[in-house]
Structures are given as C-alpha cells and as structure tokens.
Amino acid sequence: MDWLTYLPSLAQGALVTAWITLASIAIGAALAFAAGIARVEGGRAVSTLALCYTEVFRGTSLLVQLFWLYYALPLVGLSFDPVTTGIVGLSLHVGAYGSEIVRGALSAVPVAQREAARALNFGRVHTLVRICLPQAIVEMTPAFGNLAIETLKLSSLVSLISIADLTFRAQSIRNITLDSATVYTLTLVGYFLMSLVLMLAMRLIERMVRRGAAFPRAAHA
C-alpha cells in the first residue's frame, strides 16, 4: 500500500510537532503565571507591563507574530533557528492567553480569605502561595487543558517558517505524490491521536489537582 510509505516521514514530523507543542506549553505556562500574578499582585508599573504584553499578543495574529520573529527580528541583529522561533512565538501566545486564565482564577478567590490571611499577619507571598494559588489552580486547570489542545492545533502554523513538522511533511509528500486524500487523512489522524494523548494527560493532571495530590502542602495549610 502506498500510504505505508508515507508513515515514516509523517512520524518524524509528528515528533517535531510534539516537541514544539510541549515546549511551548511549558514555557507559555510559566509566562502565564508570571503575567497573571503580576496583573493581580504586582505594583502599578509591573501590572501595566503585564497588561501590555497580554493585549499585544492576544490582539495580533499568531501567524504574523511568527513571521515577525522569523523575518523582522534578524534585521535588528536578533535571529533564531526556525524551531526556536516557533517555540518562542507559540510560548508568547500561550502565555498571553494563559495569563487571563490565571488572573481570572486568582481574582475569583474570595476577598474574605485574603483579609483573614492579613489578619493572621501572613505576608503577601505567603498568602499567594499558601492560600490563593492552591484554590486558583483547581479552577484554572480545565481552561489550561483547552489551551494546551489549542496550542497543538496552532502548532501547524510553524510549517510556514520552514519547520519540518507534521503539516510541513504532509504538504511535501502531497506535492510529490498528488495523493491529497490519503496524505491529509493520515495527517488528520496524526493530529487527532496527539490531541487525544494530550487531552488524557491534562485530565489526569486535573484529577490529581482536584484530589490535592499535586499540592500536598496546600492540604495542610
């Protein structure tokens, strides 16, 4: 069967897609927490800076951001290889959208609990780490799961900056064989299987968070 000959190349592209997606989710989550916490707990200057970052990367096209990072930055002396550029672009995108998830979850923590912590003479950091974050993380985990799946799907855009991901390899095979139906069906199956694995992983994390297994210290706070 001809389609069997497509699998090795598509599998290599899927590995690139998986690596870019996971790296972007990890870095983007760190940016999301930093920006989201800055919006809620930071001073005016820090909060404004975080707001500007969030609005710029939420208000512009991810594709244009990738093109800007790949084609415009080198003109001012900053250049990265395509994979690094793809990860940076996706991470900034994830961080911007994720920061709103973090901000919303932290803002949803009852004010009375913050006041109680203040009455017990807890510092701001102690209150954030031991009181607010454990509750907020439970609320934000499902939304981060959706964002992770969306990141996997958006990762196909990195093929446009010459990264040999799953979409890039599928397009290359299709250009040679003209077997559009088979190639793109296999590509759809590949993305679906990766989405399924990612979804199951995020549901497992959500279950662990809800049981308190991921934050044992919070259970004793």
Short mmCIF file of C-alpha atoms in Angstrom, two decimals:
data_model
loop_
_atom_site.label_atom_id
_atom_site.label_comp_id
_atom_site.label_asym_id
_atom_site.label_seq_id
_atom_site.Cartn_x
_atom_site.Cartn_y
_atom_site.Cartn_z
CA MET A 1 0.00 0.00 0.00
CA ASP A 2 1.31 3.43 -0.95
CA TRP A 3 0.15 5.06 2.28
CA LEU A 4 2.54 2.92 4.31
CA THR A 5 5.46 4.63 2.61
CA TYR A 6 4.20 8.00 3.91
CA LEU A 7 4.25 6.96 7.55
CA PRO A 8 8.00 7.27 8.38
CA SER A 9 8.16 10.87 7.16
CA LEU A 10 4.87 11.80 8.82
CA ALA A 11 6.01 10.17 12.07
CA GLN A 12 9.18 12.28 12.05
CA GLY A 13 7.06 15.38 11.52
CA ALA A 14 4.75 14.33 14.36
CA LEU A 15 7.74 14.12 16.73
CA VAL A 16 8.73 17.68 15.80
CA THR A 17 5.13 18.82 16.35
CA ALA A 18 5.01 17.10 19.74
CA TRP A 19 8.31 18.64 20.86
CA ILE A 20 7.32 22.16 19.80
CA THR A 21 3.89 21.82 21.42
CA LEU A 22 5.16 20.50 24.76
CA ALA A 23 7.98 23.05 24.97
CA SER A 24 5.59 25.88 24.12
CA ILE A 25 3.05 24.74 26.71
CA ALA A 26 5.71 24.52 29.43
CA ILE A 27 7.31 27.90 28.69
CA GLY A 28 3.93 29.51 27.99
CA ALA A 29 2.54 28.28 31.32
CA ALA A 30 5.48 29.89 33.14
CA LEU A 31 4.85 33.17 31.29
CA ALA A 32 1.12 32.89 32.03
CA PHE A 33 1.68 32.54 35.77
CA ALA A 34 4.21 35.37 35.79
CA ALA A 35 1.97 37.76 33.85
CA GLY A 36 -1.26 36.67 35.58
CA ILE A 37 0.18 37.07 39.07
CA ALA A 38 1.69 40.41 38.06
CA ARG A 39 -1.75 41.61 36.95
CA VAL A 40 -3.29 40.76 40.32
CA GLU A 41 -0.48 41.16 42.83
CA GLY A 42 2.06 43.40 41.13
CA GLY A 43 2.51 47.12 41.50
CA ARG A 44 1.15 49.58 39.01
CA ALA A 45 4.19 49.53 36.72
CA VAL A 46 4.52 45.74 36.72
CA SER A 47 0.79 45.26 36.24
CA THR A 48 0.77 47.69 33.30
CA LEU A 49 3.72 45.93 31.68
CA ALA A 50 1.96 42.57 32.04
CA LEU A 51 -1.23 44.05 30.62
CA CYS A 52 0.62 45.42 27.58
CA TYR A 53 2.20 42.02 26.92
CA THR A 54 -1.15 40.27 27.23
CA GLU A 55 -3.05 42.65 24.98
CA VAL A 56 -0.39 42.80 22.26
CA PHE A 57 -0.10 39.03 21.87
CA ARG A 58 -3.83 38.41 22.25
CA GLY A 59 -4.71 41.20 19.86
CA THR A 60 -2.46 40.22 16.95
CA SER A 61 -2.34 37.21 14.66
CA LEU A 62 -0.08 34.34 15.73
CA LEU A 63 0.93 33.82 12.11
CA VAL A 64 2.04 37.45 11.81
CA GLN A 65 3.89 37.13 15.12
CA LEU A 66 5.79 34.11 13.79
CA PHE A 67 6.64 35.94 10.56
CA TRP A 68 7.79 38.97 12.56
CA LEU A 69 10.02 36.87 14.80
CA TYR A 70 11.45 34.93 11.86
CA TYR A 71 11.83 37.64 9.22
CA ALA A 72 11.86 41.00 11.03
CA LEU A 73 13.99 40.36 14.13
CA PRO A 74 17.08 39.38 12.09
CA LEU A 75 17.02 42.88 10.59
CA VAL A 76 17.88 44.28 14.03
CA GLY A 77 20.50 41.65 14.76
CA LEU A 78 18.37 39.06 16.59
CA SER A 79 17.94 35.75 14.81
CA PHE A 80 16.94 32.27 15.91
CA ASP A 81 16.74 28.95 14.17
CA PRO A 82 13.24 28.03 12.91
CA VAL A 83 12.42 25.62 15.75
CA THR A 84 13.43 28.13 18.43
CA THR A 85 11.42 30.82 16.65
CA GLY A 86 8.37 28.57 16.55
CA ILE A 87 8.65 27.73 20.24
CA VAL A 88 9.16 31.39 21.21
CA GLY A 89 6.17 32.51 19.14
CA LEU A 90 3.84 29.82 20.46
CA SER A 91 5.06 30.33 24.04
CA LEU A 92 4.32 34.05 23.94
CA HIS A 93 0.88 33.27 22.51
CA VAL A 94 0.14 30.66 25.20
CA GLY A 95 1.46 32.96 27.91
CA ALA A 96 -0.78 35.84 26.83
CA TYR A 97 -3.96 33.78 26.78
CA GLY A 98 -2.95 31.79 29.85
CA SER A 99 -2.31 34.94 31.85
CA GLU A 100 -6.00 35.81 31.60
CA ILE A 101 -6.86 32.35 32.93
CA VAL A 102 -4.50 32.87 35.89
CA ARG A 103 -5.75 36.40 36.53
CA GLY A 104 -9.37 35.32 36.46
CA ALA A 105 -8.79 32.36 38.78
CA LEU A 106 -6.84 34.45 41.29
CA SER A 107 -9.44 37.19 41.21
CA ALA A 108 -12.14 34.61 41.95
CA VAL A 109 -10.58 33.71 45.32
CA PRO A 110 -12.90 35.25 47.95
CA VAL A 111 -11.67 38.54 49.34
CA ALA A 112 -12.57 37.33 52.83
CA GLN A 113 -9.80 34.75 52.64
CA ARG A 114 -7.22 37.40 51.80
CA GLU A 115 -8.47 39.52 54.68
CA ALA A 116 -8.29 36.54 57.03
CA ALA A 117 -4.70 35.90 55.94
CA ARG A 118 -3.87 39.55 56.55
CA ALA A 119 -5.46 39.33 60.00
CA LEU A 120 -3.22 36.35 60.75
CA ASN A 121 -0.24 38.50 59.75
CA PHE A 122 0.55 36.48 56.62
CA GLY A 123 2.77 38.25 54.10
CA ARG A 124 1.67 38.78 50.50
CA VAL A 125 3.87 35.98 49.19
CA HIS A 126 2.72 33.57 51.89
CA THR A 127 -0.91 34.43 51.19
CA LEU A 128 -0.42 33.97 47.46
CA VAL A 129 1.44 30.65 47.70
CA ARG A 130 -0.45 29.00 50.54
CA ILE A 131 -3.96 30.48 50.27
CA CYS A 132 -4.73 31.84 46.79
CA LEU A 133 -2.77 29.70 44.32
CA PRO A 134 -3.90 26.27 45.61
CA GLN A 135 -7.54 27.30 45.15
CA ALA A 136 -6.96 29.12 41.86
CA ILE A 137 -5.05 26.24 40.27
CA VAL A 138 -8.03 23.93 40.73
CA GLU A 139 -10.19 26.39 38.81
CA MET A 140 -7.69 27.16 36.05
CA THR A 141 -6.64 23.58 35.19
CA PRO A 142 -9.58 22.79 32.84
CA ALA A 143 -9.02 26.03 30.94
CA PHE A 144 -5.31 25.28 30.61
CA GLY A 145 -6.26 21.87 29.24
CA ASN A 146 -8.26 23.54 26.47
CA LEU A 147 -5.40 25.94 25.82
CA ALA A 148 -2.96 23.01 25.51
CA ILE A 149 -5.14 21.35 22.85
CA GLU A 150 -5.44 24.67 21.02
CA THR A 151 -1.66 25.06 21.11
CA LEU A 152 -1.22 21.67 19.43
CA LYS A 153 -3.56 22.70 16.63
CA LEU A 154 -1.95 26.12 16.23
CA SER A 155 1.49 24.49 16.02
CA SER A 156 0.71 23.66 12.38
CA LEU A 157 1.43 27.34 11.59
CA VAL A 158 5.14 26.80 12.25
CA SER A 159 5.28 24.88 8.97
CA LEU A 160 5.12 28.29 7.27
CA ILE A 161 8.53 29.25 8.68
CA SER A 162 10.16 26.14 7.20
CA ILE A 163 9.89 23.84 10.23
CA ALA A 164 9.51 20.21 9.13
CA ASP A 165 6.59 19.44 11.42
CA LEU A 166 3.68 17.14 10.61
CA THR A 167 1.90 19.70 8.42
CA PHE A 168 5.10 20.60 6.54
CA ARG A 169 5.90 16.96 5.79
CA ALA A 170 2.33 16.24 4.76
CA GLN A 171 2.42 19.15 2.32
CA SER A 172 5.78 17.98 0.96
CA ILE A 173 4.51 14.43 0.38
CA ARG A 174 1.34 15.75 -1.21
CA ASN A 175 3.32 17.97 -3.60
CA ILE A 176 5.32 14.94 -4.77
CA THR A 177 2.58 12.31 -4.90
CA LEU A 178 -0.53 14.47 -5.51
CA ASP A 179 -2.29 11.99 -3.22
CA SER A 180 -4.15 14.65 -1.27
CA ALA A 181 -6.90 12.47 0.19
CA THR A 182 -4.59 9.86 1.70
CA VAL A 183 -1.92 12.26 2.92
CA TYR A 184 -4.27 14.68 4.63
CA THR A 185 -6.38 11.87 6.10
CA LEU A 186 -3.26 10.46 7.72
CA THR A 187 -2.36 13.96 8.92
CA LEU A 188 -5.79 14.42 10.48
CA VAL A 189 -5.45 11.08 12.24
CA GLY A 190 -2.00 12.08 13.48
CA TYR A 191 -3.23 15.34 14.99
CA PHE A 192 -6.24 13.61 16.49
CA LEU A 193 -4.10 10.95 18.19
CA MET A 194 -1.75 13.57 19.62
CA SER A 195 -4.73 15.62 20.80
CA LEU A 196 -6.20 12.54 22.44
CA VAL A 197 -2.99 11.80 24.34
CA LEU A 198 -2.66 15.42 25.41
CA MET A 199 -6.30 15.56 26.49
CA LEU A 200 -5.96 12.41 28.59
CA ALA A 201 -2.80 13.77 30.19
CA MET A 202 -4.49 17.06 31.07
CA ARG A 203 -7.49 15.23 32.52
CA LEU A 204 -5.16 13.16 34.68
CA ILE A 205 -3.45 16.33 35.90
CA GLU A 206 -6.83 17.91 36.59
CA ARG A 207 -7.88 14.86 38.61
CA MET A 208 -4.66 14.96 40.61
CA VAL A 209 -5.08 18.65 41.31
CA ARG A 210 -8.65 18.20 42.47
CA ARG A 211 -7.62 15.42 44.81
CA GLY A 212 -4.89 17.58 46.24
CA ALA A 213 -2.20 15.08 45.20
CA ALA A 214 -0.24 17.66 43.23
CA PHE A 215 -0.20 20.17 46.11
CA PRO A 216 0.12 18.22 49.34
CA ARG A 217 1.28 21.27 51.29
CA ALA A 218 -1.94 23.13 50.47
CA ALA A 219 -3.92 20.37 52.15
CA HIS A 220 -2.24 21.20 55.45
CA ALA A 221 -2.43 24.99 55.08
#
